[in-house]
Amino acid sequence: MNIDEILSSPTAAAEREGPSNKIVWSSRVRLARNITNTPFPGWAKKSVRVDAFQKIRKNVLKLNKMKGSFETEMDQLSTLEKQILVERHIISREHAAKSNGSGLVLSKDESISVMINEEDHLRMQALLPGLQIKNAWLTIDKFDSQLEKGLEFAYSKKRGYLTACPTNLGTGIRVSAMLHLPGLVLSEQINQIIQAVNKLGLAVRGLYGEGTEALGNLFQVSNQMTLGETEGDIVERLNKVLLQIVDHEENARIKLIDSKPKMLYNHIGRAYGILANAHSISSKETMNLLSLLRLGMDIQMFPGTSQALINELIIITQPAHLQKANDGKLSAEKRDLLRSDLLRSRLKEVDRPVVLDEINIKDEEKSQEQG
Amino acid sequence: MNIDEILSSPTAAAEREGPSNKIVWSSRVRLARNITNTPFPGWAKKSVRVDAFQKIRKNVLKLNKMKGSFETEMDQLSTLEKQILVERHIISREHAAKSNGSGLVLSKDESISVMINEEDHLRMQALLPGLQIKNAWLTIDKFDSQLEKGLEFAYSKKRGYLTACPTNLGTGIRVSAMLHLPGLVLSEQINQIIQAVNKLGLAVRGLYGEGTEALGNLFQVSNQMTLGETEGDIVERLNKVLLQIVDHEENARIKLIDSKPKMLYNHIGRAYGILANAHSISSKETMNLLSLLRLGMDIQMFPGTSQALINELIIITQPAHLQKANDGKLSAEKRDLLRSDLLRSRLKEVDRPVVLDEINIKDEEKSQEQG
């Protein structure tokens, strides 16, 4: 497997399906691990870091799960290729900035990836479509156990797994899910939900993790604490909260369809109209409008159009993907032109949204008088 | 002819054509006149005003040109009907506020209207499609001469025709044209043009005259001075300036198509996309987007769609027209819903804009590098 196979397979990524995937787009569990008697990557001398990298790499590649995997040292990738891996959520932004002595191993089905010498010696993650954090946990737990047979991880009886940053100390686990919550955003309940989730000791972040914006009504919910609870408890607790958020989002959508259909159709119709007819569009606007199109698809406003088309558009309209498809580095302005060309052309196959009669539109004014 | 015939004929109004009417949507000449030995309407006692109204009305209706005309006292019209006449530019906003003792006579072809007891006893105007201010002047001059046979107008050898407001003294003439200037707006030349036109002693105003906004890239250009020049000179001078503005607008459009086609298509495509897919839209946004659609039509982006359709939509999506068509007074919110329904339904017959190859798109970036 080489990088080009990954890069040329956005369709495969877009077509993966999982439970509750109208609302939960993906589930992820990652573990932070470090080798005993070796300084953390940020403190290690280069030769030490390179030695650690080779040792870890060898052990990772030995595992059954990693047959036919893609592996690389970071300096072998172009900036654009690294950005593509970030856009696919395979590596972190921080890891994209690394060069030799740091690397990546990615399983053939792209469900498991191991960043070597990011902040810790190992950051291994399982990434699955839909609401599958339990499966993701079982997958990465098994992977971790197998790996531990060949590598000795830094571990203290008192503190658990040792990590470069104390926020990961203990289990070293970060469990997260990417949620699409346009219903809660449009009905202005999102801040309330975020506050409630925060109170439960969970973090809510934007599309690319810590410190990033919530583009396209996408929110990443994850555990904050890694200490004092077992991995199983953390996963179980997050799963419960996720199911509740899914419930709230479903209710918000039903309520919008019921009480403010026109407002909903207005947002979705305009999003479609702009995406299908613009001749220049930024990636931010694209993400926000595709989010609404996806919502329209979820509520049957685009019969005959597959969810995978929107998923694919969300992937391939991002800056690095767009540049790779057009042979190299482009100015933001040129990207905006090419992005709109791509969207217009792909959305030709999508008819104007249908306002289904079965969605039984009540008189919007009436319900507003009551409200 | 009755009010309902006028109200139900936006199509007729939309289909009228005239020279240069891609850019000049209409030409108008109005004359202010007052009866001798009778106080101006604003100072007259009611009985005096009513007497003057009856006298003027009788004389206006006698004229050949006014056969089969529509005539009314202002208190016989509903608020909505008055607003419709304002939206059609048949009466002024000020006149719409008047009640009995003030009135309107409108010729069958809607080209001549006489407001009785607005600010002056008579405000008569000829309104023609396209660039026809000379014709409009000839029409209203003839009308004025015929009327003067039956009515004695207040006139001073030194000052000319006397008027309630000194800004109209002398000729009492206001010559104006409604210009559609999206090219100059999009290429950011409009302020320069407005300043140049102002320096020539001409006024540039928004869609509904003095103190109103320039919605939909529409600008009304008119003479400021009514004293010290003959009517013929004023008409001739304005006509020259209008021809120059038309030239500038045409050049701006050609330059945009040539050097920034993508920017142009982006604006027009988005306008189409929103108008054809929104489920709620204000009259302001509608006017601004229909202006871009009309530009798209002018530059052949909508082959097979008639200019009259856009003209009609511009008329019938205005608040009073919309309410009249839906049987009465509606909240702004409800109007926005009905307006979008009307637009979506009428634009179903309009295909997505075509980017014509013959418009020979240069590389936009190249021309920007040069610029």
XYZ file of C-alpha atoms in Angstrom:
742
model
C 0.000 0.000 0.000
C 1.375 3.394 -0.861
C 0.325 6.947 -0.167
C -1.331 7.362 -3.560
C -3.714 4.507 -2.883
C -4.875 6.270 0.271
C -5.099 9.600 -1.435
C -7.091 8.243 -4.326
C -9.652 6.471 -2.201
C -11.892 9.177 -0.761
C -14.854 7.277 -2.179
C -14.028 4.226 -0.094
C -13.743 6.414 3.001
C -17.017 8.129 2.129
C -18.876 4.868 1.668
C -18.009 3.324 5.021
C -21.103 2.987 7.151
C -21.794 2.423 10.813
C -24.621 2.548 13.361
C -26.377 5.899 13.999
C -24.264 7.436 11.283
C -26.775 10.097 10.376
C -25.607 11.859 13.502
C -22.390 10.146 14.612
C -20.010 10.353 11.690
C -17.101 8.526 13.304
C -15.827 7.036 16.554
C -12.253 6.997 17.673
C -10.169 5.622 20.526
C -6.506 6.476 20.797
C -3.919 5.332 23.304
C -0.713 7.166 24.255
C 2.264 4.909 25.061
C 5.962 5.391 25.661
C 8.980 3.070 25.706
C 10.720 2.460 29.039
C 14.081 4.061 29.743
C 13.821 6.337 26.692
C 13.257 10.090 26.895
C 9.953 11.387 25.492
C 10.279 12.505 21.823
C 10.309 16.205 22.767
C 13.333 15.707 25.061
C 15.214 12.943 23.244
C 18.388 13.560 21.228
C 17.893 12.885 17.549
C 19.832 9.612 17.517
C 17.774 8.339 20.455
C 14.565 9.368 18.726
C 15.572 7.658 15.477
C 16.495 4.458 17.346
C 13.136 4.481 19.139
C 11.350 5.101 15.849
C 13.012 2.096 14.180
C 12.317 -0.158 17.133
C 8.638 0.794 17.334
C 8.166 0.672 13.562
C 9.531 -2.864 13.373
C 7.253 -4.061 16.160
C 4.141 -2.393 14.721
C 4.742 -3.830 11.235
C 5.091 -7.330 12.690
C 1.459 -7.387 13.829
C -1.123 -9.325 11.801
C -3.478 -6.356 11.637
C -0.776 -4.328 9.864
C -0.333 -6.643 6.883
C -0.251 -4.595 3.697
C -0.208 -1.379 5.710
C 1.136 1.976 4.586
C 4.166 3.176 6.498
C 6.350 6.194 6.175
C 8.767 8.463 7.930
C 7.343 11.984 8.065
C 10.103 13.562 5.979
C 9.180 11.289 3.072
C 5.822 12.999 2.689
C 5.227 16.318 0.966
C 3.475 19.087 2.895
C 0.390 18.466 0.777
C 0.375 14.743 1.531
C 0.702 15.429 5.246
C -2.210 17.884 5.036
C -4.320 15.260 3.315
C -3.674 12.859 6.185
C -4.772 15.595 8.607
C -7.929 16.243 6.587
C -8.709 12.504 6.805
C -8.129 12.596 10.591
C -5.361 9.979 10.227
C -2.641 12.132 11.795
C -2.735 15.202 14.052
C -1.769 18.692 12.931
C 1.185 18.481 15.304
C 2.414 15.268 13.718
C 2.196 16.825 10.243
C 4.885 19.279 11.376
C 7.347 16.487 12.199
C 10.059 15.196 9.851
C 12.547 12.320 10.116
C 12.620 10.343 13.321
C 8.832 10.513 13.342
C 6.515 8.338 11.288
C 3.181 6.770 10.570
C 1.889 3.236 10.104
C -1.645 2.937 8.731
C -3.529 -0.338 8.373
C -4.772 -1.292 4.901
C -8.409 -0.661 5.808
C -7.408 2.687 7.370
C -9.105 1.728 10.648
C -5.886 1.675 12.706
C -3.126 4.215 12.577
C -0.008 4.577 14.692
C 1.815 7.892 14.942
C 5.375 7.285 16.060
C 7.179 10.054 17.948
C 4.396 12.571 17.993
C 4.166 13.983 21.533
C 4.549 10.440 22.875
C 6.529 7.570 21.381
C 3.278 5.967 20.284
C -0.138 7.351 19.577
C -2.248 4.495 18.238
C -5.851 5.005 17.225
C -8.801 3.002 15.927
C -11.167 5.082 13.775
C -14.534 3.556 12.813
C -17.603 4.966 11.017
C -20.779 5.666 13.002
C -21.272 5.198 16.738
C -18.793 2.423 17.526
C -16.626 3.600 20.378
C -16.942 0.230 22.112
C -15.741 -1.565 18.987
C -13.002 1.001 18.542
C -11.912 0.398 22.126
C -11.885 -3.404 21.709
C -9.906 -3.046 18.470
C -7.218 -0.764 19.877
C -7.051 -2.606 23.196
C -6.271 -5.852 21.391
C -3.746 -4.067 19.200
C -2.093 -2.530 22.261
C -1.845 -5.907 24.032
C -0.224 -7.543 21.024
C 2.221 -4.677 20.674
C 3.112 -4.880 24.371
C 4.507 -8.355 23.798
C 7.383 -6.862 21.805
C 7.726 -3.443 23.417
C 8.116 -2.553 27.071
C 5.867 0.450 27.831
C 6.690 2.964 30.552
C 4.286 2.142 33.347
C 4.046 2.970 37.040
C 1.889 0.977 39.408
C 0.790 4.190 41.065
C 0.321 6.392 38.006
C -0.393 3.946 35.192
C 1.031 4.582 31.694
C 3.492 7.473 31.697
C 2.982 10.165 29.056
C 4.752 13.331 27.918
C 1.835 15.495 28.963
C 0.223 14.866 32.387
C -3.271 15.202 30.860
C -2.773 11.780 29.280
C -1.274 10.067 32.314
C -2.841 6.821 33.563
C -4.843 5.088 30.878
C -3.443 7.285 28.098
C -6.836 6.947 26.501
C -8.733 9.506 24.493
C -12.176 8.360 23.354
C -14.009 10.651 20.951
C -16.823 10.809 18.443
C -17.509 13.263 15.624
C -21.126 14.386 15.855
C -23.175 16.197 13.209
C -25.596 18.402 15.130
C -27.346 20.810 12.717
C -30.683 20.275 14.473
C -29.335 21.452 17.817
C -27.549 24.375 16.146
C -30.597 25.518 14.134
C -32.882 25.233 17.140
C -30.331 27.114 19.245
C -29.969 24.360 21.830
C -26.330 23.615 21.108
C -24.774 25.820 23.788
C -26.986 24.280 26.417
C -25.930 20.795 25.309
C -22.250 21.735 25.250
C -22.477 23.120 28.774
C -24.224 19.994 30.031
C -21.597 17.771 28.381
C -18.782 19.868 29.854
C -20.267 19.480 33.323
C -19.965 15.713 32.901
C -16.204 16.174 32.525
C -16.246 15.711 28.756
C -14.772 18.083 26.170
C -16.567 19.437 23.082
C -14.322 20.653 20.280
C -14.385 21.633 16.588
C -13.648 19.584 13.499
C -9.887 19.260 14.014
C -9.761 18.862 17.781
C -8.510 21.228 20.457
C -8.797 24.936 19.692
C -10.482 24.522 16.314
C -13.785 25.936 15.104
C -17.035 23.998 14.877
C -17.362 24.090 11.105
C -20.246 22.379 9.374
C -22.150 21.806 12.623
C -19.586 19.126 13.483
C -18.584 18.655 17.117
C -16.006 16.307 18.585
C -16.953 15.004 22.015
C -14.229 13.308 24.067
C -13.178 12.340 27.593
C -10.986 14.812 29.487
C -9.679 12.632 32.287
C -7.378 9.665 31.802
C -6.705 8.971 35.449
C -8.809 7.291 38.157
C -11.188 5.408 35.914
C -10.718 2.231 33.889
C -10.767 2.434 30.113
C -13.966 0.382 30.087
C -15.674 2.855 32.412
C -14.565 5.816 30.313
C -15.858 4.198 27.136
C -19.120 3.171 28.799
C -19.726 6.624 30.225
C -18.996 8.418 26.951
C -21.177 5.979 25.047
C -24.129 6.796 27.307
C -23.654 10.526 26.811
C -23.322 10.086 23.048
C -26.588 8.137 22.919
C -28.256 10.980 24.799
C -26.874 13.613 22.424
C -28.063 11.512 19.462
C -31.502 11.465 21.078
C -31.498 15.237 21.560
C -30.396 15.820 17.971
C -33.088 13.486 16.627
C -35.728 15.270 18.698
C -34.476 18.678 17.587
C -34.778 17.601 13.943
C -38.284 16.228 14.414
C -39.339 19.407 16.192
C -37.888 21.606 13.446
C -39.656 19.614 10.724
C -42.839 19.824 12.712
C -42.838 23.431 13.871
C -40.467 25.327 11.568
C -40.332 23.431 8.286
C -40.048 26.610 6.230
C -37.031 27.798 8.199
C -35.442 24.401 7.736
C -36.209 24.220 4.007
C -34.985 27.789 3.655
C -31.557 26.945 5.068
C -31.241 23.700 3.139
C -32.644 25.108 -0.115
C -30.282 28.077 -0.042
C -27.329 25.813 0.768
C -28.149 23.648 -2.249
C -28.722 26.697 -4.467
C -25.361 28.210 -3.600
C -23.326 24.979 -3.790
C -24.856 24.063 -7.144
C -24.371 27.505 -8.692
C -21.394 29.318 -7.149
C -18.268 29.967 -9.197
C -16.050 30.617 -6.186
C -16.421 29.224 -2.685
C -14.188 28.921 0.384
C -13.674 25.635 2.242
C -15.374 27.075 5.333
C -18.543 28.056 3.467
C -18.470 24.718 1.644
C -18.307 22.761 4.882
C -21.156 24.754 6.417
C -23.376 24.356 3.347
C -22.572 20.664 2.814
C -23.584 20.114 6.424
C -27.029 21.505 5.580
C -27.200 19.410 2.410
C -26.420 16.322 4.447
C -29.221 17.282 6.859
C -31.530 17.680 3.849
C -30.532 14.212 2.731
C -31.206 12.817 6.207
C -34.742 14.246 6.114
C -35.461 12.967 2.588
C -35.314 16.264 0.738
C -33.023 14.728 -1.878
C -34.526 11.368 -2.795
C -32.219 9.306 -4.946
C -29.051 11.016 -3.754
C -26.663 8.955 -1.671
C -25.180 10.066 1.596
C -21.815 8.892 0.302
C -21.822 11.663 -2.314
C -21.984 14.345 0.380
C -19.393 12.543 2.523
C -17.092 12.397 -0.456
C -17.626 16.076 -1.275
C -16.805 16.988 2.318
C -13.490 15.144 1.972
C -12.434 16.178 -1.527
C -13.293 19.873 -1.253
C -10.805 20.393 1.581
C -7.717 22.414 0.615
C -5.095 19.673 0.461
C -7.331 17.165 -1.315
C -8.284 19.806 -3.852
C -4.672 20.739 -4.522
C -3.532 17.123 -4.827
C -6.287 16.486 -7.403
C -5.131 19.523 -9.343
C -1.431 18.732 -9.398
C 0.070 20.884 -6.747
C 0.077 23.993 -4.669
C -2.593 26.560 -5.524
C -3.451 29.988 -4.176
C -6.534 30.188 -1.934
C -8.266 32.141 -4.686
C -7.624 29.488 -7.317
C -8.724 26.785 -4.874
C -12.026 28.590 -4.351
C -12.624 28.554 -8.120
C -11.726 24.877 -8.542
C -13.770 23.917 -5.477
C -16.869 25.559 -6.956
C -16.249 23.876 -10.334
C -16.053 20.517 -8.589
C -19.221 21.150 -6.576
C -21.246 22.419 -9.547
C -20.209 19.475 -11.636
C -20.893 16.828 -8.965
C -24.187 18.410 -7.902
C -25.527 18.368 -11.469
C -26.723 14.863 -10.686
C -28.645 16.135 -7.659
C -32.114 17.554 -8.336
C -33.522 20.612 -6.606
C -34.661 19.694 -3.106
C -38.147 18.293 -2.841
C -40.503 19.500 -0.159
C -42.201 16.264 0.698
C -45.904 16.408 1.456
C -45.596 13.567 3.897
C -43.550 15.877 6.118
C -46.970 17.395 6.821
C -46.258 21.069 7.101
C -48.213 22.839 9.776
C -48.848 26.534 9.547
C -45.555 27.951 10.784
C -47.205 31.144 11.979
C -49.662 29.272 14.146
C -46.962 27.437 16.007
C -45.083 30.696 16.435
C -48.140 32.372 17.919
C -48.339 29.578 20.424
C -44.622 29.649 21.167
C -60.544 51.390 -16.776
C -60.566 50.614 -13.064
C -57.912 50.055 -10.448
C -58.130 46.266 -10.703
C -57.222 46.366 -14.375
C -54.039 48.249 -13.500
C -53.256 45.990 -10.606
C -53.745 42.855 -12.617
C -51.521 43.927 -15.482
C -47.942 43.680 -14.220
C -47.209 41.497 -17.236
C -48.177 44.291 -19.605
C -45.943 46.692 -17.688
C -43.130 44.133 -17.687
C -43.355 43.564 -21.426
C -43.034 47.187 -22.521
C -39.805 47.737 -24.359
C -37.756 50.752 -25.330
C -34.320 51.705 -26.688
C -31.219 50.829 -24.592
C -33.469 49.078 -22.133
C -30.852 46.642 -20.962
C -29.458 49.532 -18.967
C -32.107 52.270 -18.986
C -35.244 50.714 -17.548
C -37.472 53.785 -17.856
C -37.523 57.483 -18.705
C -39.716 60.054 -17.099
C -40.510 63.748 -17.438
C -42.814 65.435 -14.981
C -44.036 69.003 -14.871
C -45.222 70.885 -11.794
C -48.068 73.348 -12.402
C -50.388 75.425 -10.262
C -53.655 77.252 -10.893
C -53.640 81.067 -10.723
C -55.136 82.830 -7.746
C -55.475 79.606 -5.758
C -53.328 78.787 -2.735
C -50.935 75.848 -3.102
C -52.459 72.563 -1.794
C -50.433 72.678 1.423
C -51.827 76.120 2.336
C -55.375 75.908 0.881
C -58.485 75.423 3.018
C -60.169 72.123 2.344
C -63.075 73.616 0.361
C -60.640 75.519 -1.878
C -58.582 72.382 -2.394
C -61.651 70.320 -3.299
C -62.836 72.977 -5.771
C -59.400 73.066 -7.411
C -59.335 69.265 -7.567
C -62.708 69.130 -9.347
C -61.744 71.844 -11.802
C -58.420 70.204 -12.699
C -59.917 66.731 -12.866
C -62.613 67.869 -15.337
C -60.030 69.514 -17.585
C -57.650 66.568 -17.526
C -60.394 64.076 -18.356
C -61.481 66.193 -21.359
C -58.187 65.591 -23.149
C -58.058 63.042 -25.985
C -55.047 61.278 -24.468
C -57.114 60.551 -21.339
C -59.905 58.590 -23.015
C -60.628 55.446 -21.048
C -58.282 56.574 -18.296
C -58.389 55.532 -14.670
C -59.251 58.314 -12.243
C -59.755 58.388 -8.522
C -59.776 60.574 -5.462
C -57.100 59.363 -3.050
C -59.529 58.444 -0.273
C -61.219 55.946 -2.574
C -58.103 53.779 -2.630
C -57.052 51.364 0.081
C -53.602 51.720 1.613
C -52.547 48.624 -0.302
C -53.768 50.011 -3.632
C -51.921 53.261 -3.034
C -48.744 51.298 -2.238
C -49.114 49.365 -5.461
C -49.249 52.627 -7.400
C -46.062 53.730 -5.603
C -44.369 50.427 -6.446
C -45.283 51.018 -10.112
C -43.842 54.555 -9.933
C -47.256 55.973 -10.905
C -47.641 58.136 -7.792
C -45.156 59.468 -5.229
C -44.917 58.223 -1.657
C -46.111 61.677 -0.550
C -49.193 61.447 -2.732
C -50.051 58.037 -1.315
C -50.474 59.722 2.065
C -53.146 62.101 0.734
C -56.902 61.502 1.002
C -59.917 63.390 -0.372
C -59.293 66.609 -2.249
C -56.324 64.905 -3.880
C -56.495 62.521 -6.789
C -54.992 60.730 -9.722
C -55.753 60.440 -13.412
C -53.843 57.727 -15.282
C -54.023 57.232 -19.064
C -55.178 53.845 -20.335
C -51.688 52.898 -21.550
C -50.256 54.046 -18.171
C -47.781 56.332 -19.960
C -49.255 59.579 -18.581
C -50.307 60.197 -15.025
C -51.499 63.346 -13.337
C -51.333 63.701 -9.573
C -53.772 66.402 -8.471
C -53.011 68.291 -5.265
C -49.785 66.594 -4.369
C -47.299 69.331 -3.377
C -48.482 71.368 -6.385
C -51.956 71.497 -7.899
C -50.715 69.418 -10.798
C -47.865 66.998 -11.157
C -48.129 65.465 -14.604
C -45.665 62.867 -15.815
C -44.908 60.854 -18.918
C -43.249 57.499 -18.110
C -41.818 55.478 -21.004
C -39.738 52.291 -21.144
C -36.061 52.475 -22.118
C -34.064 55.595 -22.905
C -36.785 57.927 -24.206
C -36.538 61.137 -22.269
C -36.912 63.188 -25.459
C -40.117 61.354 -26.346
C -41.304 61.647 -22.773
C -40.665 65.389 -22.938
C -42.520 65.785 -26.256
C -45.443 63.763 -24.883
C -45.802 65.730 -21.647
C -45.125 69.086 -23.356
C -48.006 68.483 -25.763
C -50.209 67.329 -22.913
C -49.320 70.431 -20.886
C -50.114 72.742 -23.843
C -53.490 71.159 -24.389
C -54.287 71.378 -20.696
C -53.254 75.019 -20.599
C -56.113 75.807 -22.990
C -58.619 75.079 -20.247
C -56.617 75.968 -17.117
C -54.772 79.153 -16.321
C -51.414 78.240 -14.763
C -49.659 80.498 -12.265
C -46.790 82.021 -14.239
C -44.475 84.969 -13.762
C -42.515 86.455 -16.647
C -39.500 86.804 -14.408
C -39.689 83.480 -12.556
C -41.586 81.195 -14.925
C -44.069 78.664 -13.547
C -44.689 79.196 -9.845
C -44.430 76.145 -7.607
C -44.979 75.310 -3.941
C -41.303 74.507 -3.448
C -38.684 76.901 -4.892
C -36.620 73.943 -6.169
C -39.227 73.463 -8.889
C -39.648 77.123 -9.840
C -39.256 78.157 -13.481
C -39.771 75.260 -15.825
C -41.260 73.001 -13.133
C -39.576 70.161 -14.956
C -37.998 67.052 -13.513
C -36.422 64.771 -16.092
C -35.214 61.409 -14.851
C -34.202 57.941 -15.934
C -33.989 54.690 -13.982
C -30.643 53.059 -14.701
C -29.582 49.506 -13.979
C -25.851 49.665 -13.277
C -24.635 46.313 -11.897
C -21.493 46.478 -14.036
C -20.383 49.753 -12.473
C -21.279 48.501 -8.999
C -19.442 45.163 -9.362
C -16.366 46.853 -10.819
C -16.469 49.435 -8.020
C -16.693 52.400 -10.389
C -20.131 53.520 -9.280
C -19.055 56.105 -6.701
C -16.775 57.753 -9.210
C -19.623 57.948 -11.733
C -22.053 59.330 -9.147
C -19.559 62.034 -8.185
C -18.985 62.983 -11.813
C -22.735 63.135 -12.463
C -23.272 65.247 -9.330
C -20.624 67.709 -10.518
C -22.681 68.238 -13.674
C -25.528 69.459 -11.462
C -27.520 66.240 -11.751
C -28.881 64.165 -8.879
C -28.416 60.408 -8.407
C -30.952 58.695 -6.160
C -32.265 55.258 -5.179
C -35.218 53.291 -6.479
C -37.978 55.464 -5.006
C -36.409 58.908 -5.433
C -35.045 61.339 -2.877
C -33.602 59.792 0.279
C -34.123 56.191 -0.745
C -31.584 53.387 -1.027
C -30.065 52.119 -4.259
C -31.588 48.647 -4.188
C -30.995 46.216 -6.994
C -28.215 48.318 -8.539
C -30.913 50.743 -9.723
C -30.108 54.442 -9.808
C -32.383 57.326 -10.713
C -30.563 60.184 -12.446
C -32.379 63.518 -12.733
C -31.876 67.252 -13.237
C -31.551 69.377 -10.088
C -32.126 72.844 -11.520
C -35.396 74.015 -13.026
C -34.454 77.663 -13.479
C -32.267 79.430 -16.056
C -32.369 76.781 -18.754
C -35.080 75.858 -21.244
C -36.810 72.496 -20.934
C -35.262 71.472 -24.263
C -31.755 72.239 -22.972
C -32.340 70.315 -19.761
C -33.603 67.274 -21.681
C -30.765 67.503 -24.183
C -28.107 67.790 -21.482
C -29.483 64.908 -19.421
C -29.798 62.765 -22.522
C -26.108 63.271 -23.298
C -25.097 62.303 -19.756
C -27.355 59.248 -19.831
C -25.774 58.080 -23.087
C -22.366 58.420 -21.452
C -23.433 56.426 -18.389
C -24.868 53.734 -20.681
C -21.494 53.648 -22.412
C -19.622 53.304 -19.116
C -21.948 50.547 -17.937
C -21.554 48.647 -21.218
C -17.781 48.937 -20.990
C -17.792 47.840 -17.361
C -19.783 44.739 -18.297
C -17.494 43.888 -21.203
C -14.456 44.339 -18.993
C -15.918 42.126 -16.270
C -16.763 39.372 -18.751
C -13.296 39.661 -20.171
C -11.164 39.949 -17.049
C -13.269 38.605 -14.160
C -15.792 36.197 -15.656
C -15.627 33.880 -12.639
C -16.443 36.696 -10.230
C -19.363 37.678 -12.430
C -20.660 34.112 -12.805
C -20.208 33.628 -9.075
C -22.483 36.544 -8.237
C -25.072 35.645 -10.850
C -24.978 31.905 -10.164
C -25.421 32.404 -6.423
C -28.269 34.868 -7.029
C -30.045 32.298 -9.197
C -29.349 29.499 -6.711
C -30.819 31.431 -3.803
C -33.860 32.799 -5.661
C -34.722 29.370 -7.044
C -34.320 27.542 -3.725
C -35.053 29.846 -0.782
C -38.116 29.277 1.367
C -38.078 32.759 2.877
C -36.724 35.949 1.330
C -37.077 39.686 1.992
C -38.005 42.194 -0.716
C -34.593 43.864 -0.392
C -32.659 40.646 -0.967
C -35.042 39.746 -3.791
C -34.463 43.045 -5.556
C -30.686 42.739 -5.226
C -30.650 39.152 -6.514
C -33.129 39.768 -9.348
C -30.857 42.599 -10.462
C -28.039 40.072 -10.852
C -30.357 37.644 -12.639
C -31.299 40.384 -15.071
C -27.592 41.059 -15.658
C -27.129 37.336 -16.306
C -29.923 37.505 -18.833
C -28.334 40.511 -20.514
C -25.067 38.581 -20.932
C -26.796 35.436 -22.239
C -26.358 33.234 -19.207
C -30.037 32.266 -19.366
C -30.783 31.463 -22.994
C -34.485 31.000 -23.615
C -35.587 33.097 -20.654
C -37.298 36.375 -21.399
C -36.328 39.673 -19.855
C -40.046 40.249 -19.234
C -40.089 37.411 -16.692
C -37.503 39.165 -14.523
C -39.209 42.540 -14.951
C -42.465 40.986 -13.863
C -40.869 39.296 -10.851
C -39.353 42.616 -9.804
C -42.844 44.133 -9.833
C -44.888 41.354 -8.285
C -42.484 40.476 -5.458
C -42.794 43.957 -3.928
C -44.720 44.075 -0.650
C -47.997 45.648 -1.802
C -48.216 43.590 -5.006
C -47.586 40.437 -3.033
C -50.247 41.263 -0.459
C -52.830 42.212 -3.089
C -52.257 38.890 -4.855
C -52.756 37.086 -1.541
C -55.934 38.853 -0.475
C -54.838 41.412 2.013
C -52.480 42.580 4.667
C -49.763 40.140 5.685
C -46.962 40.225 8.242
C -43.468 40.784 6.851
C -42.608 37.227 7.861
C -45.533 35.738 5.948
C -44.691 37.936 2.946
C -41.145 36.563 2.939
C -42.517 33.005 2.783
C -45.003 33.764 -0.004
C -42.396 35.741 -1.949
C -40.041 32.765 -1.921
C -42.869 30.412 -2.973
C -43.646 32.698 -5.905
C -39.994 32.934 -6.930
C -39.327 29.190 -6.665
C -42.415 28.420 -8.675
C -41.753 30.972 -11.436
C -38.058 30.141 -11.668
C -38.779 26.440 -12.196
C -39.026 27.287 -15.883
C -35.547 28.850 -15.795
C -32.630 26.439 -16.192
C -29.382 26.724 -14.252
C -27.227 29.466 -15.752
C -25.044 28.438 -18.652
C -21.435 29.507 -18.846
C -21.138 30.144 -22.543
C -17.890 29.155 -24.215
C -18.208 31.992 -26.668
C -17.735 34.404 -23.775
C -14.126 33.285 -24.123
C -12.885 33.048 -20.584
C -9.341 34.176 -20.103
C -7.346 32.970 -17.163
C -8.627 35.208 -14.398
C -5.392 34.924 -12.463
C -3.309 36.095 -15.367
C -5.255 39.286 -15.776
C -5.025 39.845 -12.045
C -1.283 39.458 -12.117
C -1.157 42.133 -14.774
C -3.587 44.404 -12.913
